[in-house]
XYZ file of C-alpha atoms in Angstrom:
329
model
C 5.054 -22.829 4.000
C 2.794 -23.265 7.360
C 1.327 -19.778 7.753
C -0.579 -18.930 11.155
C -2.817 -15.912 10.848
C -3.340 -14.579 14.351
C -6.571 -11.898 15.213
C -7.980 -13.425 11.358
C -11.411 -12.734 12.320
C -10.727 -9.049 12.830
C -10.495 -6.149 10.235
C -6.581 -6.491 9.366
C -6.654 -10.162 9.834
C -9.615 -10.365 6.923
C -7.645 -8.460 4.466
C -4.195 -9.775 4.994
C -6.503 -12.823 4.081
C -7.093 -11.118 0.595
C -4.069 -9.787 0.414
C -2.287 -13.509 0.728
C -4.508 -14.755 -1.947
C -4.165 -11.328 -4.270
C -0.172 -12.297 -3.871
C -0.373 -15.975 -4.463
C 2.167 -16.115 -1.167
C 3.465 -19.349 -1.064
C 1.118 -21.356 1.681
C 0.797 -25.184 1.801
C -1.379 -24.861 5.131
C -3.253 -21.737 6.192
C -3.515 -21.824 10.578
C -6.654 -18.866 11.094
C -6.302 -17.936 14.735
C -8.521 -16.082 16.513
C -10.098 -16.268 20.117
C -11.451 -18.408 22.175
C -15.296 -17.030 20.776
C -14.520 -17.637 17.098
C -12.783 -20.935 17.352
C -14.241 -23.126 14.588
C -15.769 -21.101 12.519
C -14.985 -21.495 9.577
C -12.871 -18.525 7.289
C -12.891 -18.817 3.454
C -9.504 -18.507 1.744
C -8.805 -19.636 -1.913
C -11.993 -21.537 -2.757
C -11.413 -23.729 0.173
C -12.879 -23.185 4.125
C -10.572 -23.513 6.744
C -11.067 -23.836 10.793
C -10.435 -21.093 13.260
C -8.018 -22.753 16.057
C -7.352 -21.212 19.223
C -3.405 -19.781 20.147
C -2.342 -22.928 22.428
C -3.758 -24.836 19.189
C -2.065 -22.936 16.683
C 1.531 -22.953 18.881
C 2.035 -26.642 18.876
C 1.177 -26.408 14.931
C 4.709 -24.737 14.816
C 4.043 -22.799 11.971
C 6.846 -21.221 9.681
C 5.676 -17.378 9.960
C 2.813 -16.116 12.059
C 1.301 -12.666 11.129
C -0.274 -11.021 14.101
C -2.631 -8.466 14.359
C -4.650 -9.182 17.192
C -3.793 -6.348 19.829
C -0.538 -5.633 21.751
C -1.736 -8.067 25.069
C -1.830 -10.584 22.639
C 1.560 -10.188 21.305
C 3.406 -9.611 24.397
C 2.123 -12.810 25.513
C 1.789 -14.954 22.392
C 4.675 -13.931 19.903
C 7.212 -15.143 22.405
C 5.758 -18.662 22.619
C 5.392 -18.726 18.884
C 9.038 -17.536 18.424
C 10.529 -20.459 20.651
C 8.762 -23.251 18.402
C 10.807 -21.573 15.712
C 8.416 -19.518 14.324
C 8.755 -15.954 13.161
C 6.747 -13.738 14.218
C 5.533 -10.690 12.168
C 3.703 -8.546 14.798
C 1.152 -5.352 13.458
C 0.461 -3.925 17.125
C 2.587 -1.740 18.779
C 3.939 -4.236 21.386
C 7.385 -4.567 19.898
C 7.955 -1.716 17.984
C 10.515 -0.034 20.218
C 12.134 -2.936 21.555
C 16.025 -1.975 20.967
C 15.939 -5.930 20.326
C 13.440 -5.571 17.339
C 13.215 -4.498 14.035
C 10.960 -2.566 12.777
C 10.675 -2.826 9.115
C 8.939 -0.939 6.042
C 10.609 -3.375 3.463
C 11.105 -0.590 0.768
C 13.460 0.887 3.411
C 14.759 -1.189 5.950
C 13.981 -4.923 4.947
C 17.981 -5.602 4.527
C 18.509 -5.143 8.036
C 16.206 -8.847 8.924
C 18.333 -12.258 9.799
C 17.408 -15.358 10.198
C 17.593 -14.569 13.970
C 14.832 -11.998 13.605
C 11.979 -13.800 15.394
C 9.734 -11.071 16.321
C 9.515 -8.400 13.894
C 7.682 -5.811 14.365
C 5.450 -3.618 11.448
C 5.268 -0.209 12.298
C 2.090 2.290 13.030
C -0.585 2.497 9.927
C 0.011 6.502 9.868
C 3.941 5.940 10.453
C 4.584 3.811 7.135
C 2.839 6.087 4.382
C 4.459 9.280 6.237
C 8.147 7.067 5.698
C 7.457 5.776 2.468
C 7.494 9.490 1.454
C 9.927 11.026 3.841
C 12.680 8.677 2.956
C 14.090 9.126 -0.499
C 13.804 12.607 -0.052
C 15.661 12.459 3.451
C 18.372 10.755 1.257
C 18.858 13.663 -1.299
C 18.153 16.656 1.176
C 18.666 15.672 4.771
C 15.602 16.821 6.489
C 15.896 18.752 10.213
C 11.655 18.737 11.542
C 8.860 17.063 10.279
C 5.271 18.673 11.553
C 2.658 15.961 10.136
C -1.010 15.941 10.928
C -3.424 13.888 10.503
C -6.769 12.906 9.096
C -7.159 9.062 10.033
C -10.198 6.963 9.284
C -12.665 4.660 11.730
C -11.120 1.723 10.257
C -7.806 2.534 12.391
C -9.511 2.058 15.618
C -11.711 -1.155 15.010
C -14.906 -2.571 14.175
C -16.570 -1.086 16.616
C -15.713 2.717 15.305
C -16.930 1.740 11.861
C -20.026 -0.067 13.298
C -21.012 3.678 15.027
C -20.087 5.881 12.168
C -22.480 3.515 9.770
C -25.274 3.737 13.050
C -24.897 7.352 12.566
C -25.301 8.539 9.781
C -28.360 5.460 9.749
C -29.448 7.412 12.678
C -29.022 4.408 14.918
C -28.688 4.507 18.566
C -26.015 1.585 19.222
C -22.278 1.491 20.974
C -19.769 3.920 21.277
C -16.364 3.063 19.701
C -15.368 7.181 20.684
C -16.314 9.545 23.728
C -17.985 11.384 21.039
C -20.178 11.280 17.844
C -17.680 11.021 14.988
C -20.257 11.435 12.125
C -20.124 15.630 10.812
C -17.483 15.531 13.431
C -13.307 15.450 14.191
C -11.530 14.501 17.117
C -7.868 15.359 17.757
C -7.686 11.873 19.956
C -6.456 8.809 18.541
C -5.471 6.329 21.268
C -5.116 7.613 24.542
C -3.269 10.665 26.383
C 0.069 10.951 28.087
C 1.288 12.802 30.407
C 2.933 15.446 27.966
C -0.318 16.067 26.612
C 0.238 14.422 23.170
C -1.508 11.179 22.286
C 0.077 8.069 22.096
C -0.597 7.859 18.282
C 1.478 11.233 18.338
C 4.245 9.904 19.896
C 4.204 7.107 18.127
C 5.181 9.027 14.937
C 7.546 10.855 16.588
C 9.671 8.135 17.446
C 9.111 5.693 14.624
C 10.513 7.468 11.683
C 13.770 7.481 13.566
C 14.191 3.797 14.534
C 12.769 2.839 10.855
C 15.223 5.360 9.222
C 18.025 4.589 11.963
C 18.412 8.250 12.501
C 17.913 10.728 15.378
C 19.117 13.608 13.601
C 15.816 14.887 12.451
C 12.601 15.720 15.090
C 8.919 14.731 14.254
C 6.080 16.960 15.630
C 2.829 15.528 15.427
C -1.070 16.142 15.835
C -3.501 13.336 14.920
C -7.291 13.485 13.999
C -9.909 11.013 13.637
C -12.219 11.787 11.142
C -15.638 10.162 9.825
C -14.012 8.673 6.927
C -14.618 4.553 6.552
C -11.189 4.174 5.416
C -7.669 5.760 4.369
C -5.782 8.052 6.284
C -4.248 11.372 5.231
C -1.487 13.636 6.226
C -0.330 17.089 5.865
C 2.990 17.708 6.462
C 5.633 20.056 6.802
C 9.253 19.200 5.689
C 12.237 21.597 7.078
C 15.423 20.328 5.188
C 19.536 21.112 5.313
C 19.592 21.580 2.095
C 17.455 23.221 -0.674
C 15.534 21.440 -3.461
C 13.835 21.406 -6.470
C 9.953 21.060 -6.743
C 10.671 19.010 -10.268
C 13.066 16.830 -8.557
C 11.169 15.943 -5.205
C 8.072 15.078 -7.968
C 10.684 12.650 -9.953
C 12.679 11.319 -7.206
C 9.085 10.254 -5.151
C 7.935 8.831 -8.430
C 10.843 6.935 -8.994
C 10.489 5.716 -5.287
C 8.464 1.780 -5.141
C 5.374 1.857 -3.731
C 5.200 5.821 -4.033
C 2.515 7.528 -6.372
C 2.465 10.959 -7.393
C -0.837 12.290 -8.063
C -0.176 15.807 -8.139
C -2.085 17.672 -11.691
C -4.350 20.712 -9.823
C -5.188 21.507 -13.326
C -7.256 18.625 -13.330
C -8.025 18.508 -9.916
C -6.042 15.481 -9.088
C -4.660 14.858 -5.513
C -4.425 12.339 -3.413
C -7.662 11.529 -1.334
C -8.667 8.420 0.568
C -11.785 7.719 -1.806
C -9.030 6.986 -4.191
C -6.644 5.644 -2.287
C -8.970 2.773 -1.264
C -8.151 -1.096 -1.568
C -4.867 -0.154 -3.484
C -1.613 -0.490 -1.990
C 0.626 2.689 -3.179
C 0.807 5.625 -0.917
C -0.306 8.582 -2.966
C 1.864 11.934 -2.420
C 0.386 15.088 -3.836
C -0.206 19.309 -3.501
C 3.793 19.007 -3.613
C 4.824 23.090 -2.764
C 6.891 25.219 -1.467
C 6.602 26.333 2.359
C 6.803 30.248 0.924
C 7.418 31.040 4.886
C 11.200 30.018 5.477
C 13.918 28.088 3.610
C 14.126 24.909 2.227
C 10.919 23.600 3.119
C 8.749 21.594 1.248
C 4.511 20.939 2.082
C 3.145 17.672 0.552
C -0.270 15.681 1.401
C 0.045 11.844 1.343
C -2.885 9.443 1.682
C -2.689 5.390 1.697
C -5.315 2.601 2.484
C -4.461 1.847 6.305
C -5.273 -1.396 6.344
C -3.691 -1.909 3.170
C 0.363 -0.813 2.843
C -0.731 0.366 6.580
C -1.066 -2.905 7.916
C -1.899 -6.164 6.179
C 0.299 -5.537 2.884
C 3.088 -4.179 4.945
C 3.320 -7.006 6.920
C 2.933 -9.526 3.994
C 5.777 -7.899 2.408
C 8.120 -8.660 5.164
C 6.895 -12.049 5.213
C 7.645 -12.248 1.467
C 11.520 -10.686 1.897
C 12.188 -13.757 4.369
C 10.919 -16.175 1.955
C 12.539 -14.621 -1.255
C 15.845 -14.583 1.316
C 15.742 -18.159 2.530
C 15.354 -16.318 6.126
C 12.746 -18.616 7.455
């Protein structure tokens, strides 16, 4: 298996790195791709160094399965030319995502859906993926109407650069701006930019991908999203109107019968999900699972998971590993 790892210099690339090792996925030859500045370095991976290459280089490799996370320019462009060498494509930006001709997959839910004529898949929004990991067996059993999620999302989500000025911060370093703003004893309801309805695009962006992930349009997502001077992790409150009613016992067994899904949820003992905790693993934690006591048959939980973890890298590895384990590629 010829595996291309486009953007591997940057903070997803690095730890789908890790995670491809942690996993033992099945790689004869490792491709690192990055851009034109950090062709040939050198990346460790398994005990052996391998060679940065640029994306013209790494195309006429004709790898097997590319996993890109190296910006949405980057995709549109590149995952195209990859895909017609016959190599598929699994893209982390949000280039593809709501291309009625792509999938967009959280394995635990929607893997079955990929075919071998799936070249460019695309891996949804960090803050989109823990929010559906926990939504959907529950959606199953109670049919939900309105989600209202919001959230509390880490520096990590926006780059190097963010984590770079919450570290010069609190070093009480003068140094560039990832935000318009300090971050550091600070929270900013503006992840990615504006549009013209006055939500954000990372708002809209779980709005609309629970649906296509779920393939259903019969529920609404509301959302509000924060960026918060947390390195990593990203959390969510959210509200959960369903059709039908439910009991608090159940919702705690059926989420900790779902893969992937923790429930850390013991207030006696002060134990809750929290992104301290939820670092460098790859289950999204679900916890301070109550009753809205407001109206009917509506449920409040708080779910945290690693965002460059299940968010990104390990998401994306996972779809990878369904097309192997299903002779798709």
């Amino acid at each position: 298996m010829k595996v291309a790892v486009v953007g591997a210099t940057g903070m997803v690339g690095e730890v789908m790195l890790k995670v491809l090792a942690e996993r033992n996925f099945p790689i004869t030859e490792l491709i690192p791709v990055a851009s034109e500045r950090s062709v040939g370095k050198k990346l460790p991976y398994k005990g052996n160094d391998y060679t940065v290459v640029g994306l013209e280089t790494a195309v006429s490799m004709k790898p097997d399965i590319a996993l890109f996370s190296a910006g949405g320019g980057t995709s549109l462009e590149w995952a195209p030319k990859f895909a017609e060498v016959g190599t598929t494509v699994v893209d982390n930006s949000s280039a593809w995502r709501m291309d009625p001709t792509k999938k967009l997959v959280v394995p635990e839910i929607n893997a079955n859906e990929l075919t071998a004529e799936d070249k460019i898949i695309a891996n949804p929004n960090c803050s989109t993926i823990q929010l559906v990991m926990a939504l959907n067996p529950l959606h199953d059993k109670y049919k939900m109407k309105r989600v209202v999620v919001s959230t509390y999302q880490s520096v990590s989500g926006t780059g190097v650069k963010a984590v770079q000025q919450l570290e010069n911060e609190i070093a009480g370093i003068e140094g560039e701006m990832a935000y318009p703003y300090p971050i550091g004893r600070n929270a900013l309801p503006h992840c990615d930019v504006f549009l013209e309805n006055g939500y954000t695009k990372e708002e809209m962006k779980l709005a609309r991908e629970p649906q296509k992930i779920m393939n259903d349009k019969t529920f609404s997502v509301s959302a509000t999203a924060v960026r918060i001077p947390t390195a990593g992790g990203h959390s969510e409150s959210v509200n959960v109107e369903f059709e039908n009613d439910f009991d608090l016992a159940e919702v705690r067994q059926i989420l900790s019968e779902t893969p992937g899904v923790v429930v850390q949820d013991d207030l006696e003992n002060n134990s809750y999900p929290m992104p301290i905790y939820a670092h460098d693993k790859d289950e999204v934690f679900v916890g301070r699972i109550r009753r809205d006591e407001t109206q009917p048959n509506t449920l409040n939980m708080w779910i945290v998971a690693d965002n460059l973890r299940k968010g990104a890298a390990t998401n994306t590895i996972q779809i990878a590993e369904y097309l192997v384990e299903n002779n798709l590629v």
